[in-house]
Amino acid sequence: MSSGQRLRQVKEDISRIERFLPVMKRVLTMLRVEIRNFQERITDLEQRQQQLESRWQARAGHALGETIAASLEAEVLVRAENLVGVDIEEVKSVKAHCRLSQVLICQSAAAAATTDLAIERLQLAQRLDIERRNLMRLEDAEEEFVFLINGSEQVRLPPLHEELARLARAMDEENGMAATIARLLREREADKHQELETWPLLG
């Protein structure tokens, strides 16, 4: 590959990187906005979970509370979504029910309240688990974009700019040498013509 061809290739490489850097930075900014939104949502869910857990502690020691908690089943309905290029799961609904007999559950107000609390606690735990996984995916994507941007700006671009400057100097030198050779050839041709014009005069 000639110096001129390599020079064009390096210019194209630099142009491509510099063209995509602003796009990657915009995506990174959007990712960070979404990450903050998920962090706030998870913080709210965690606060609600703490409140439910403190209420549950009063019932957890009782045999009925433990029986109800062990008999719960949850059904989570999610929809696959793509958020800023990241695959996440959007929670559509979380339903839970108790496999125990309704007669047992409704035998007292305390049993019914314990069942409602256990169901709410399980539903919240399921939702929180999904949102944490979503946040983890977004944070992984953020890390990848930071790596790509830093790699482009700090690793790939500097050597390309150095090579571009070196090739430009080499091309200047080649062009300068070519120009010098061309000038010398022109001067030589001019000297030859002058000699040819001089010889007839001498004859």
Short mmCIF file of C-alpha atoms in Angstrom, two decimals:
data_model
loop_
_atom_site.label_atom_id
_atom_site.label_comp_id
_atom_site.label_asym_id
_atom_site.label_seq_id
_atom_site.Cartn_x
_atom_site.Cartn_y
_atom_site.Cartn_z
CA MET A 1 0.00 0.00 0.00
CA SER A 2 1.38 3.35 -1.00
CA SER A 3 1.76 6.27 1.40
CA GLY A 4 -1.08 8.06 -0.35
CA GLN A 5 -3.44 5.09 -0.03
CA ARG A 6 -2.54 4.61 3.65
CA LEU A 7 -3.04 8.33 4.24
CA ARG A 8 -6.57 8.13 2.78
CA GLN A 9 -7.34 5.03 4.85
CA VAL A 10 -6.16 6.66 8.10
CA LYS A 11 -8.24 9.76 7.33
CA GLU A 12 -11.30 7.54 6.76
CA ASP A 13 -10.67 5.65 10.04
CA ILE A 14 -10.40 8.92 11.97
CA SER A 15 -13.49 10.33 10.29
CA ARG A 16 -15.52 7.21 11.06
CA ILE A 17 -14.53 7.22 14.74
CA GLU A 18 -15.14 10.95 15.14
CA ARG A 19 -18.52 10.59 13.41
CA PHE A 20 -19.71 7.85 15.76
CA LEU A 21 -18.32 9.28 19.01
CA PRO A 22 -21.07 11.95 19.38
CA VAL A 23 -23.71 9.28 18.70
CA MET A 24 -22.25 6.98 21.36
CA LYS A 25 -22.07 9.87 23.83
CA ARG A 26 -25.74 10.75 23.20
CA VAL A 27 -26.72 7.11 23.77
CA LEU A 28 -24.62 7.05 26.96
CA THR A 29 -26.42 10.18 28.21
CA MET A 30 -29.82 8.58 27.52
CA LEU A 31 -28.70 5.39 29.25
CA ARG A 32 -27.69 7.33 32.35
CA VAL A 33 -31.07 9.07 32.45
CA GLU A 34 -32.82 5.68 32.31
CA ILE A 35 -30.47 4.29 34.96
CA ARG A 36 -31.39 7.16 37.31
CA ASN A 37 -35.10 6.50 36.65
CA PHE A 38 -34.69 2.82 37.50
CA GLN A 39 -32.61 3.60 40.58
CA GLU A 40 -35.35 5.94 41.87
CA ARG A 41 -38.04 3.34 41.10
CA ILE A 42 -36.07 0.63 42.90
CA THR A 43 -35.48 2.91 45.90
CA ASP A 44 -39.25 3.48 46.17
CA LEU A 45 -39.91 -0.27 45.91
CA GLU A 46 -37.25 -1.02 48.54
CA GLN A 47 -38.82 1.50 50.94
CA ARG A 48 -42.22 -0.14 50.46
CA GLN A 49 -40.60 -3.54 50.95
CA GLN A 50 -39.06 -2.42 54.27
CA GLN A 51 -42.48 -1.23 55.44
CA LEU A 52 -44.08 -4.53 54.46
CA GLU A 53 -41.29 -6.51 56.10
CA SER A 54 -41.70 -4.62 59.37
CA ARG A 55 -45.44 -5.36 59.31
CA TRP A 56 -44.76 -9.00 58.38
CA GLN A 57 -42.37 -9.55 61.31
CA ALA A 58 -45.32 -9.33 63.67
CA ARG A 59 -47.01 -12.25 61.90
CA ALA A 60 -44.03 -14.28 60.67
CA GLY A 61 -43.56 -16.06 63.99
CA HIS A 62 -47.06 -17.46 64.01
CA ALA A 63 -47.68 -20.87 62.47
CA LEU A 64 -50.50 -19.55 60.28
CA GLY A 65 -48.29 -16.78 58.86
CA GLU A 66 -45.55 -19.24 57.96
CA THR A 67 -48.09 -21.64 56.43
CA ILE A 68 -49.62 -18.89 54.32
CA ALA A 69 -46.23 -17.61 53.14
CA ALA A 70 -45.14 -21.13 52.14
CA SER A 71 -48.34 -21.75 50.17
CA LEU A 72 -48.15 -18.64 47.97
CA GLU A 73 -47.69 -18.81 44.22
CA ALA A 74 -46.90 -15.86 41.95
CA GLU A 75 -47.61 -15.32 38.26
CA VAL A 76 -45.56 -12.58 36.63
CA LEU A 77 -46.49 -11.21 33.22
CA VAL A 78 -43.70 -9.30 31.47
CA ARG A 79 -43.19 -7.87 28.00
CA ALA A 80 -39.80 -7.72 26.29
CA GLU A 81 -38.78 -4.12 25.64
CA ASN A 82 -35.76 -2.48 24.08
CA LEU A 83 -34.66 0.60 26.00
CA VAL A 84 -31.83 2.62 24.42
CA GLY A 85 -30.66 -0.57 22.70
CA VAL A 86 -30.85 -2.66 25.90
CA ASP A 87 -33.22 -5.62 26.23
CA ILE A 88 -35.26 -5.33 29.42
CA GLU A 89 -38.48 -6.78 30.83
CA GLU A 90 -41.39 -4.44 31.39
CA VAL A 91 -43.62 -5.71 34.18
CA LYS A 92 -47.24 -5.84 32.98
CA SER A 93 -48.69 -7.50 36.04
CA VAL A 94 -47.75 -9.54 39.10
CA LYS A 95 -50.44 -11.76 40.54
CA ALA A 96 -50.16 -14.02 43.57
CA HIS A 97 -52.58 -16.36 45.24
CA CYS A 98 -52.64 -18.69 48.20
CA ARG A 99 -53.11 -22.42 47.64
CA LEU A 100 -54.71 -22.86 51.05
CA SER A 101 -58.43 -23.37 51.41
CA GLN A 102 -60.43 -20.15 51.31
CA VAL A 103 -62.31 -21.46 54.35
CA LEU A 104 -59.06 -21.48 56.32
CA ILE A 105 -57.99 -18.07 55.01
CA CYS A 106 -61.33 -16.43 55.76
CA GLN A 107 -61.88 -18.08 59.13
CA SER A 108 -60.78 -14.87 60.83
CA ALA A 109 -60.00 -11.26 60.02
CA ALA A 110 -56.40 -11.87 61.17
CA ALA A 111 -55.95 -14.77 58.74
CA ALA A 112 -57.39 -12.73 55.86
CA ALA A 113 -55.17 -9.74 56.70
CA THR A 114 -52.10 -11.99 56.96
CA THR A 115 -52.88 -13.51 53.55
CA ASP A 116 -53.33 -10.08 51.95
CA LEU A 117 -50.04 -8.89 53.44
CA ALA A 118 -48.19 -12.04 52.35
CA ILE A 119 -49.53 -11.68 48.80
CA GLU A 120 -48.57 -7.98 48.63
CA ARG A 121 -45.12 -8.82 49.99
CA LEU A 122 -44.55 -11.55 47.38
CA GLN A 123 -45.82 -9.39 44.51
CA LEU A 124 -43.50 -6.56 45.50
CA ALA A 125 -40.52 -8.92 45.85
CA GLN A 126 -41.16 -10.31 42.34
CA ARG A 127 -41.43 -6.83 40.82
CA LEU A 128 -38.32 -5.64 42.65
CA ASP A 129 -36.33 -8.64 41.42
CA ILE A 130 -37.21 -7.86 37.77
CA GLU A 131 -36.43 -4.15 38.12
CA ARG A 132 -33.04 -4.94 39.67
CA ARG A 133 -32.22 -7.23 36.74
CA ASN A 134 -33.24 -4.46 34.34
CA LEU A 135 -31.01 -1.99 36.16
CA MET A 136 -28.11 -4.44 36.02
CA ARG A 137 -28.50 -4.77 32.22
CA LEU A 138 -28.57 -0.99 31.80
CA GLU A 139 -25.50 -0.55 34.01
CA ASP A 140 -23.66 -3.25 32.02
CA ALA A 141 -24.53 -1.40 28.80
CA GLU A 142 -23.34 1.88 30.33
CA GLU A 143 -20.02 0.25 31.22
CA GLU A 144 -19.64 -1.04 27.65
CA PHE A 145 -20.34 2.39 26.15
CA VAL A 146 -17.85 4.07 28.50
CA PHE A 147 -15.28 1.44 27.49
CA LEU A 148 -15.99 2.01 23.77
CA ILE A 149 -15.85 5.80 24.05
CA ASN A 150 -12.68 5.84 26.16
CA GLY A 151 -11.12 3.22 23.90
CA SER A 152 -11.87 5.32 20.83
CA GLU A 153 -10.74 8.63 22.34
CA GLN A 154 -7.74 7.47 24.34
CA VAL A 155 -6.54 4.30 22.59
CA ARG A 156 -7.52 4.33 18.92
CA LEU A 157 -7.51 8.01 17.94
CA PRO A 158 -4.08 9.18 19.27
CA PRO A 159 -2.05 6.61 17.26
CA LEU A 160 -4.14 7.33 14.16
CA HIS A 161 -3.51 11.08 14.51
CA GLU A 162 0.21 10.39 14.99
CA GLU A 163 0.27 8.16 11.91
CA LEU A 164 -1.66 10.78 9.94
CA ALA A 165 0.91 13.46 10.86
CA ARG A 166 3.80 11.13 9.99
CA LEU A 167 2.25 10.18 6.64
CA ALA A 168 1.50 13.83 5.86
CA ARG A 169 5.17 14.70 6.53
CA ALA A 170 6.29 11.78 4.37
CA MET A 171 3.95 12.88 1.59
CA ASP A 172 5.26 16.44 1.87
CA GLU A 173 8.81 15.12 1.64
CA GLU A 174 7.92 12.92 -1.32
CA ASN A 175 6.15 15.82 -3.02
CA GLY A 176 9.11 18.10 -2.25
CA MET A 177 11.56 15.59 -3.70
CA ALA A 178 9.33 15.07 -6.73
CA ALA A 179 9.09 18.82 -7.22
CA THR A 180 12.90 19.16 -6.92
CA ILE A 181 13.47 16.35 -9.42
CA ALA A 182 10.93 17.86 -11.80
CA ARG A 183 12.64 21.27 -11.50
CA LEU A 184 16.07 19.73 -12.13
CA LEU A 185 14.74 17.87 -15.17
CA ARG A 186 13.17 21.05 -16.50
CA GLU A 187 16.42 22.94 -15.97
CA ARG A 188 18.35 20.16 -17.69
CA GLU A 189 15.95 20.22 -20.63
CA ALA A 190 16.27 23.98 -20.78
CA ASP A 191 20.08 23.68 -20.75
CA LYS A 192 19.91 21.14 -23.59
CA HIS A 193 17.73 23.44 -25.65
CA GLN A 194 20.10 26.29 -24.97
CA GLU A 195 23.05 24.16 -26.07
CA LEU A 196 21.25 23.18 -29.25
CA GLU A 197 20.46 26.81 -29.97
CA THR A 198 24.07 27.83 -29.22
CA TRP A 199 25.74 25.22 -31.49
CA PRO A 200 24.25 26.51 -34.75
CA LEU A 201 25.35 30.02 -33.83
CA LEU A 202 28.90 28.79 -33.27
CA GLY A 203 28.86 26.92 -36.56
#
